[in-house]
Amino acid sequence: MSFKSILDNDFYKFTMQYAAVKLYPETQAKYEFINRGEHKFPPGFDKALKQRIEQMSELALTKEEKDFLRVTCPYLNSAYLDFLQGYRYDPSEVEIIQNGSDVSVKIQGYWYRTILWEVPILSLISELYYEMTDQKRDADEKVIETVKNKAESYQDLGVKVAEFGTRRRHSYPVHELVVDALKKFGGSSYVGTSNVHFAMTTGVKPIGTHAHEWFMYHGARFGFKIANGIGLDRWVNVYHGDLGIALTDTYTTEVFFTQFNKKLAKLFDGVRHDSGDPVEFAQKTIEHYEKMGIDPLHKTIIFSDGLNLEKVKTISEATAGKIGVSFGIGTNLTNDVGLKPMNIVLKLISIAEPDIPWTNVVKLSDEKGKHTGDPTMIRLAKEILEIE
């Protein structure tokens, strides 16, 4: 079994689940797997994936895990922790179909339930793909040495780095090697991991706030023009100032900053960059804070878009002395093992309420080729938001 803990997931999945339980318990959601890298899956992949997904239903929050969350994340109230203790993955929410070398994965159910599937399924697909295509990774010693060299380089740069690589990791064993090595060699540069299970086992901070789906939901439910504003406002209503990093690019950064008013700019500790030119983004962010009369040095940008050592060096040099920065590094840490990492995602595609029929959601990235969602809805969103 690839998963040993229900907490082996990105932290923002639990924080969004908590918000969905509180605010949107009747919302239904559909998710769909997108094979961006056009990977060819071997025969029987669907059956192997189904088997591992069935095993997920055996996972349950342990007393030790519940105590860890209570102490580490006091903003997650006791009612939610009791809910999570009773939560079980339901494999009937997941449909897997293989047609030749193509694999389709669809998820449907209550949003507060299905929200936890995305990251584990992607990591299962990645791990199974390497297993079933019999690709040999680097030896453990080399994996550790690779992470050690990166960790020491980040220390030399004097930057803060977190590990964000659960969804496209090579495998659980590799992920474990990576976080152990980061803890051992990262020094003050290593600030934590997005994976709650490994945060607990290695004694570091779980890191994350919300993902694109939070704003995609609000866009489909309330309208694209107010999606960022209402999504952030409701986030504040749930967390009262905790978990204060705002994701900027669901409907492009330009649109985000038109809605990131002085109240929100003061309430949130900073912003996260996830697409487009990072140095340009930093400059826009600094200018936005200065326009609001806010000292950018009191705020933070977390960069998380396909980072490696070279990109981190470029960004840190461009932002030095101008604004706080931190870096969330994913695949470059958890899948740098001598093989080509997979290019796969699993996205929210549609939502429904008791009084609202199924409505498609969209994401308009700062990189034009990375828009996701129904083409008609993408065109509508671009028209409403006056995006070229």
Coordinates of C-alpha atoms in Angstrom, one line a residue:
M1 CA 0.0 0.0 0.0
S2 CA 1.5 3.4 -1.0
F3 CA -0.2 5.4 1.7
K4 CA 0.5 4.9 5.4
S5 CA -1.4 7.9 6.7
I6 CA -4.6 9.9 6.0
L7 CA -2.4 13.0 6.5
D8 CA -0.2 12.1 3.5
N9 CA -1.7 15.0 1.5
D10 CA -1.1 18.7 1.0
F11 CA -2.0 20.9 3.9
Y12 CA -4.2 23.2 1.8
K13 CA -6.5 20.3 1.1
F14 CA -7.4 20.1 4.8
T15 CA -7.6 23.8 5.2
M16 CA -10.0 24.1 2.3
Q17 CA -11.9 21.1 3.5
Y18 CA -12.4 22.8 6.8
A19 CA -13.7 25.9 5.1
A20 CA -16.0 23.9 2.8
V21 CA -17.5 22.0 5.8
K22 CA -18.2 25.3 7.5
L23 CA -19.4 27.3 4.5
Y24 CA -20.5 25.0 1.7
P25 CA -21.6 21.6 3.1
E26 CA -24.2 21.1 0.3
T27 CA -21.9 21.8 -2.6
Q28 CA -21.2 19.0 -5.1
A29 CA -18.0 18.8 -7.1
K30 CA -16.6 17.1 -10.2
Y31 CA -12.8 16.6 -10.8
E32 CA -11.0 15.3 -13.9
F33 CA -7.5 14.0 -14.6
I34 CA -5.6 15.9 -17.3
N35 CA -2.6 14.1 -18.9
R36 CA -0.6 17.2 -19.9
G37 CA 2.5 15.2 -20.8
E38 CA 0.5 12.7 -23.0
H39 CA 2.1 9.8 -21.1
K40 CA 1.2 6.3 -22.4
F41 CA -0.1 4.0 -19.7
P42 CA 0.7 0.3 -19.8
P43 CA -2.0 -2.4 -20.0
G44 CA -3.8 -3.0 -16.6
F45 CA -2.9 0.4 -15.2
D46 CA -6.6 1.1 -14.5
K47 CA -6.9 -2.1 -12.4
A48 CA -3.7 -1.4 -10.4
L49 CA -4.8 2.1 -9.7
K50 CA -8.3 1.0 -8.7
Q51 CA -6.8 -1.5 -6.3
R52 CA -4.6 1.1 -4.6
I53 CA -7.6 3.6 -4.4
E54 CA -9.6 0.8 -2.7
Q55 CA -6.9 0.5 -0.1
M56 CA -7.2 4.3 0.7
S57 CA -10.6 3.5 2.4
E58 CA -8.7 1.8 5.2
L59 CA -6.9 5.1 6.3
A60 CA -8.1 6.8 9.4
L61 CA -6.9 9.7 11.6
T62 CA -5.0 8.2 14.5
K63 CA -5.0 9.7 18.0
E64 CA -1.4 10.9 17.6
E65 CA -2.2 12.6 14.3
K66 CA -5.3 14.3 15.8
D67 CA -3.2 15.5 18.8
F68 CA -0.6 16.8 16.3
L69 CA -3.2 18.8 14.4
R70 CA -4.7 20.2 17.6
V71 CA -1.4 21.5 18.8
T72 CA 0.1 22.6 15.5
C73 CA -3.0 24.0 13.9
P74 CA -5.2 25.5 16.6
Y75 CA -7.4 27.3 14.0
L76 CA -8.8 23.9 13.0
N77 CA -11.5 23.5 15.6
S78 CA -12.4 20.4 17.6
A79 CA -15.5 19.8 15.6
Y80 CA -13.5 19.6 12.4
L81 CA -10.9 17.3 14.0
D82 CA -13.7 15.0 15.1
F83 CA -15.1 15.1 11.6
L84 CA -11.7 14.2 10.1
Q85 CA -11.3 11.4 12.6
G86 CA -14.5 9.9 11.3
Y87 CA -13.7 10.6 7.6
R88 CA -13.0 7.7 5.3
Y89 CA -12.0 7.9 1.6
D90 CA -15.0 6.5 -0.5
P91 CA -13.6 4.8 -3.6
S92 CA -17.1 4.9 -5.2
E93 CA -16.5 8.6 -5.7
V94 CA -13.8 7.7 -8.2
E95 CA -14.3 6.4 -11.8
I96 CA -11.3 5.0 -13.7
I97 CA -11.5 3.9 -17.3
Q98 CA -8.6 2.8 -19.5
N99 CA -8.8 2.9 -23.3
G100 CA -5.6 1.6 -24.9
S101 CA -2.8 3.7 -23.4
D102 CA -5.2 6.5 -22.3
V103 CA -6.5 6.6 -18.7
S104 CA -9.5 8.6 -17.6
V105 CA -10.0 9.5 -13.9
K106 CA -13.1 11.3 -12.7
I107 CA -14.3 12.2 -9.2
Q108 CA -17.7 13.2 -8.1
G109 CA -19.4 13.8 -4.8
Y110 CA -19.8 16.4 -2.0
W111 CA -17.0 19.0 -2.3
Y112 CA -16.1 18.7 1.4
R113 CA -15.5 14.9 0.8
T114 CA -14.0 14.8 -2.7
I115 CA -11.6 17.6 -2.0
L116 CA -9.1 15.2 -0.4
W117 CA -8.7 12.9 -3.5
E118 CA -6.7 15.1 -5.9
V119 CA -3.2 14.9 -4.4
P120 CA -3.2 11.2 -3.4
I121 CA -4.5 10.1 -6.8
L122 CA -1.9 12.1 -8.7
S123 CA 0.9 10.7 -6.5
L124 CA -0.5 7.2 -6.9
I125 CA -0.6 7.6 -10.7
S126 CA 3.0 8.8 -10.7
E127 CA 4.3 6.0 -8.4
L128 CA 2.4 3.3 -10.4
Y129 CA 3.6 4.6 -13.7
Y130 CA 7.2 4.2 -12.8
E131 CA 6.6 0.8 -11.3
M132 CA 4.6 -0.6 -14.2
T133 CA 7.0 0.8 -16.9
D134 CA 9.9 -0.7 -14.9
Q135 CA 11.9 2.5 -14.8
K136 CA 14.9 2.4 -12.4
R137 CA 15.5 5.4 -10.3
D138 CA 18.7 6.6 -8.7
A139 CA 19.9 4.7 -5.6
D140 CA 18.9 6.0 -2.2
E141 CA 22.4 7.4 -1.5
K142 CA 22.4 9.4 -4.7
V143 CA 18.9 10.8 -4.0
I144 CA 20.1 11.9 -0.5
E145 CA 23.2 13.4 -2.0
T146 CA 21.2 15.3 -4.6
V147 CA 18.9 16.8 -1.9
K148 CA 21.9 17.6 0.3
N149 CA 23.6 19.6 -2.5
K150 CA 20.4 21.5 -3.2
A151 CA 19.8 22.2 0.5
E152 CA 23.3 23.5 1.0
S153 CA 23.0 25.7 -2.1
Y154 CA 19.8 27.2 -0.7
Q155 CA 21.5 27.9 2.6
D156 CA 24.3 29.6 0.7
L157 CA 21.7 31.8 -1.0
G158 CA 20.2 32.6 2.4
V159 CA 16.6 31.9 1.2
K160 CA 13.7 30.2 2.9
V161 CA 12.6 26.9 1.2
A162 CA 9.7 24.6 1.7
E163 CA 9.0 21.2 0.1
F164 CA 5.8 21.2 -2.0
G165 CA 6.2 18.0 -4.0
T166 CA 3.6 15.4 -2.9
R167 CA 1.4 15.3 -6.1
R168 CA 4.1 14.4 -8.6
R169 CA 6.6 12.6 -6.3
H170 CA 8.4 9.6 -7.6
S171 CA 7.1 7.5 -4.7
Y172 CA 6.5 7.5 -1.0
P173 CA 10.0 6.1 -0.2
V174 CA 11.7 8.8 -2.3
H175 CA 9.5 11.5 -0.6
E176 CA 10.6 10.2 2.8
L177 CA 14.3 10.3 1.8
V178 CA 13.8 13.9 0.6
V179 CA 12.1 15.3 3.7
D180 CA 14.6 13.5 6.0
A181 CA 17.5 14.9 4.0
L182 CA 16.0 18.4 4.0
K183 CA 15.6 18.3 7.7
K184 CA 19.2 17.1 8.2
F185 CA 21.0 19.4 5.7
G186 CA 18.6 22.3 5.2
G187 CA 19.5 24.2 8.4
S188 CA 17.6 27.5 8.9
S189 CA 16.9 27.6 5.1
Y190 CA 14.3 24.8 5.3
V191 CA 11.1 26.0 6.8
G192 CA 8.7 23.1 6.3
T193 CA 6.6 20.9 4.0
S194 CA 3.2 21.0 2.4
N195 CA 2.8 17.3 3.3
V196 CA 1.1 17.1 6.7
H197 CA 2.2 13.5 7.4
F198 CA 5.8 14.3 6.8
A199 CA 5.5 17.5 8.7
M200 CA 4.5 15.4 11.7
T201 CA 7.1 12.6 11.2
T202 CA 10.0 15.1 10.8
G203 CA 8.9 17.7 13.3
V204 CA 8.5 20.7 10.9
K205 CA 5.7 23.1 10.0
P206 CA 2.9 22.1 7.6
I207 CA 2.7 24.9 5.0
G208 CA -0.2 26.0 2.8
T209 CA -3.4 28.0 2.6
H210 CA -5.7 27.5 -0.4
A211 CA -5.5 26.3 -4.0
H212 CA -7.0 27.5 -7.3
E213 CA -10.1 25.5 -6.8
W214 CA -11.2 27.8 -3.9
F215 CA -11.4 30.7 -6.3
M216 CA -12.7 28.6 -9.2
Y217 CA -15.6 27.6 -7.0
H218 CA -16.4 31.2 -6.1
G219 CA -16.1 32.3 -9.7
A220 CA -18.7 29.7 -10.9
R221 CA -21.0 30.4 -7.9
F222 CA -20.9 34.2 -7.6
G223 CA -19.3 35.5 -10.7
F224 CA -15.8 36.0 -12.1
K225 CA -15.6 39.7 -11.3
I226 CA -15.9 39.2 -7.6
A227 CA -14.4 35.7 -7.2
N228 CA -11.1 36.8 -5.8
G229 CA -12.6 39.3 -3.4
I230 CA -15.4 37.1 -2.1
G231 CA -13.1 34.1 -1.9
L232 CA -10.5 36.0 0.2
D233 CA -13.2 37.6 2.3
R234 CA -14.8 34.3 3.2
W235 CA -11.4 32.8 3.9
V236 CA -10.8 35.6 6.5
N237 CA -14.2 34.8 8.0
V238 CA -13.1 31.2 8.5
Y239 CA -9.5 31.7 9.7
H240 CA -9.6 35.3 11.2
G241 CA -6.1 36.2 10.1
D242 CA -4.4 32.8 10.2
L243 CA -3.2 31.1 6.9
G244 CA -2.8 34.5 5.3
I245 CA -1.1 33.9 2.0
A246 CA -3.4 34.7 -1.0
L247 CA -3.1 32.8 -4.3
T248 CA -3.1 35.4 -7.1
D249 CA -3.4 33.8 -10.6
T250 CA -6.8 32.0 -10.8
Y251 CA -8.1 34.7 -13.1
T252 CA -4.7 36.3 -13.9
T253 CA -2.7 38.5 -11.6
E254 CA -3.9 41.7 -13.3
V255 CA -7.5 40.9 -12.3
F256 CA -6.4 39.8 -8.8
F257 CA -4.8 43.1 -8.0
T258 CA -8.0 45.0 -9.0
Q259 CA -9.8 43.1 -6.2
F260 CA -7.0 42.9 -3.7
N261 CA -8.0 46.1 -2.0
K262 CA -6.4 47.8 1.0
K263 CA -8.4 45.9 3.5
L264 CA -7.4 42.5 2.0
A265 CA -3.8 43.7 1.4
K266 CA -3.5 44.6 5.1
L267 CA -5.3 41.4 6.3
F268 CA -3.2 38.9 4.3
D269 CA 0.5 38.3 5.2
G270 CA 1.4 38.1 1.5
V271 CA 0.7 36.4 -1.8
R272 CA 1.6 33.3 -3.8
H273 CA 3.0 33.3 -7.3
D274 CA 2.2 30.2 -9.4
S275 CA 2.4 31.2 -13.1
G276 CA 3.9 33.8 -15.4
D277 CA 7.2 35.7 -15.1
P278 CA 8.2 35.7 -11.3
V279 CA 10.4 38.8 -11.4
E280 CA 7.6 40.8 -13.2
F281 CA 5.1 39.5 -10.7
A282 CA 7.4 40.6 -7.8
Q283 CA 7.6 44.1 -9.2
K284 CA 3.8 44.3 -9.6
T285 CA 3.3 43.1 -6.1
I286 CA 5.7 45.6 -4.6
E287 CA 4.1 48.5 -6.6
H288 CA 0.6 47.3 -5.5
Y289 CA 1.6 47.4 -1.8
E290 CA 3.3 50.8 -2.1
K291 CA 0.2 52.2 -3.9
M292 CA -1.8 51.0 -0.8
G293 CA 0.6 52.7 1.6
I294 CA 1.9 49.3 2.8
D295 CA 5.6 48.7 3.3
P296 CA 6.4 45.6 1.1
L297 CA 9.1 44.5 3.5
H298 CA 6.3 43.7 6.0
K299 CA 4.8 41.3 3.4
T300 CA 5.9 38.0 1.7
I301 CA 5.7 36.5 -1.7
I302 CA 5.8 32.7 -1.8
F303 CA 7.0 31.5 -5.3
S304 CA 5.9 28.0 -6.3
D305 CA 5.9 27.7 -10.1
G306 CA 8.3 24.9 -11.3
L307 CA 11.2 26.1 -9.3
N308 CA 14.8 24.9 -9.4
L309 CA 18.0 26.3 -7.9
E310 CA 18.7 28.6 -10.9
K311 CA 15.2 30.2 -10.8
V312 CA 15.4 30.7 -7.0
K313 CA 18.7 32.4 -7.4
T314 CA 17.4 34.8 -10.1
I315 CA 14.2 35.6 -8.1
S316 CA 16.1 36.1 -4.8
E317 CA 18.6 38.5 -6.4
A318 CA 15.8 40.5 -8.0
T319 CA 13.8 40.9 -4.8
A320 CA 16.6 41.4 -2.3
G321 CA 15.8 44.2 0.2
K322 CA 12.5 44.9 -1.5
I323 CA 10.0 42.4 -0.2
G324 CA 10.0 39.2 1.9
V325 CA 10.3 36.0 -0.2
S326 CA 10.0 32.3 0.3
F327 CA 10.0 29.3 -2.1
G328 CA 7.9 26.2 -2.4
I329 CA 9.7 23.6 -4.4
G330 CA 7.9 20.5 -5.6
T331 CA 8.9 18.1 -8.3
N332 CA 12.5 19.3 -8.4
L333 CA 12.9 17.9 -4.9
T334 CA 10.6 14.8 -4.8
N335 CA 11.1 13.6 -8.4
D336 CA 14.7 14.4 -9.3
V337 CA 15.9 10.7 -9.4
G338 CA 17.3 10.3 -12.9
L339 CA 13.9 9.9 -14.6
K340 CA 11.6 12.3 -16.5
P341 CA 8.9 13.7 -14.1
M342 CA 5.3 13.3 -15.2
N343 CA 3.3 16.3 -16.3
I344 CA -0.1 15.5 -14.9
V345 CA -2.9 17.5 -13.0
L346 CA -6.3 16.7 -11.6
K347 CA -8.6 19.7 -11.7
L348 CA -12.0 20.7 -10.3
I349 CA -14.2 21.0 -13.5
S350 CA -17.7 21.6 -12.2
I351 CA -19.8 22.5 -9.1
A352 CA -23.4 22.3 -8.2
E353 CA -25.6 23.5 -5.3
P354 CA -29.1 22.2 -4.2
D355 CA -30.6 25.2 -6.0
I356 CA -28.0 25.6 -8.8
P357 CA -27.4 23.1 -11.6
W358 CA -23.9 21.9 -12.6
T359 CA -21.8 24.9 -13.6
N360 CA -18.3 24.6 -15.2
V361 CA -15.4 26.2 -13.5
V362 CA -12.3 27.7 -15.1
K363 CA -8.8 28.8 -14.3
L364 CA -7.1 31.6 -16.3
S365 CA -3.4 31.3 -15.7
D366 CA -0.9 34.0 -16.3
E367 CA 0.5 31.7 -19.0
K368 CA -2.0 31.6 -21.8
G369 CA -1.5 27.9 -22.7
K370 CA -2.3 26.9 -19.1
H371 CA -6.0 28.0 -19.0
T372 CA -8.1 25.1 -17.9
G373 CA -11.8 24.4 -18.1
D374 CA -14.7 24.3 -20.6
P375 CA -13.7 26.3 -23.7
T376 CA -17.0 28.2 -23.8
M377 CA -16.7 29.1 -20.1
I378 CA -13.1 30.2 -20.7
R379 CA -14.2 32.6 -23.5
L380 CA -17.0 33.9 -21.3
A381 CA -14.7 34.5 -18.3
K382 CA -12.2 36.3 -20.6
E383 CA -14.9 38.5 -22.1
I384 CA -16.4 39.4 -18.6
L385 CA -12.9 40.1 -17.2
E386 CA -11.8 41.9 -20.4
I387 CA -8.8 39.7 -20.9
E388 CA -7.2 39.3 -24.3

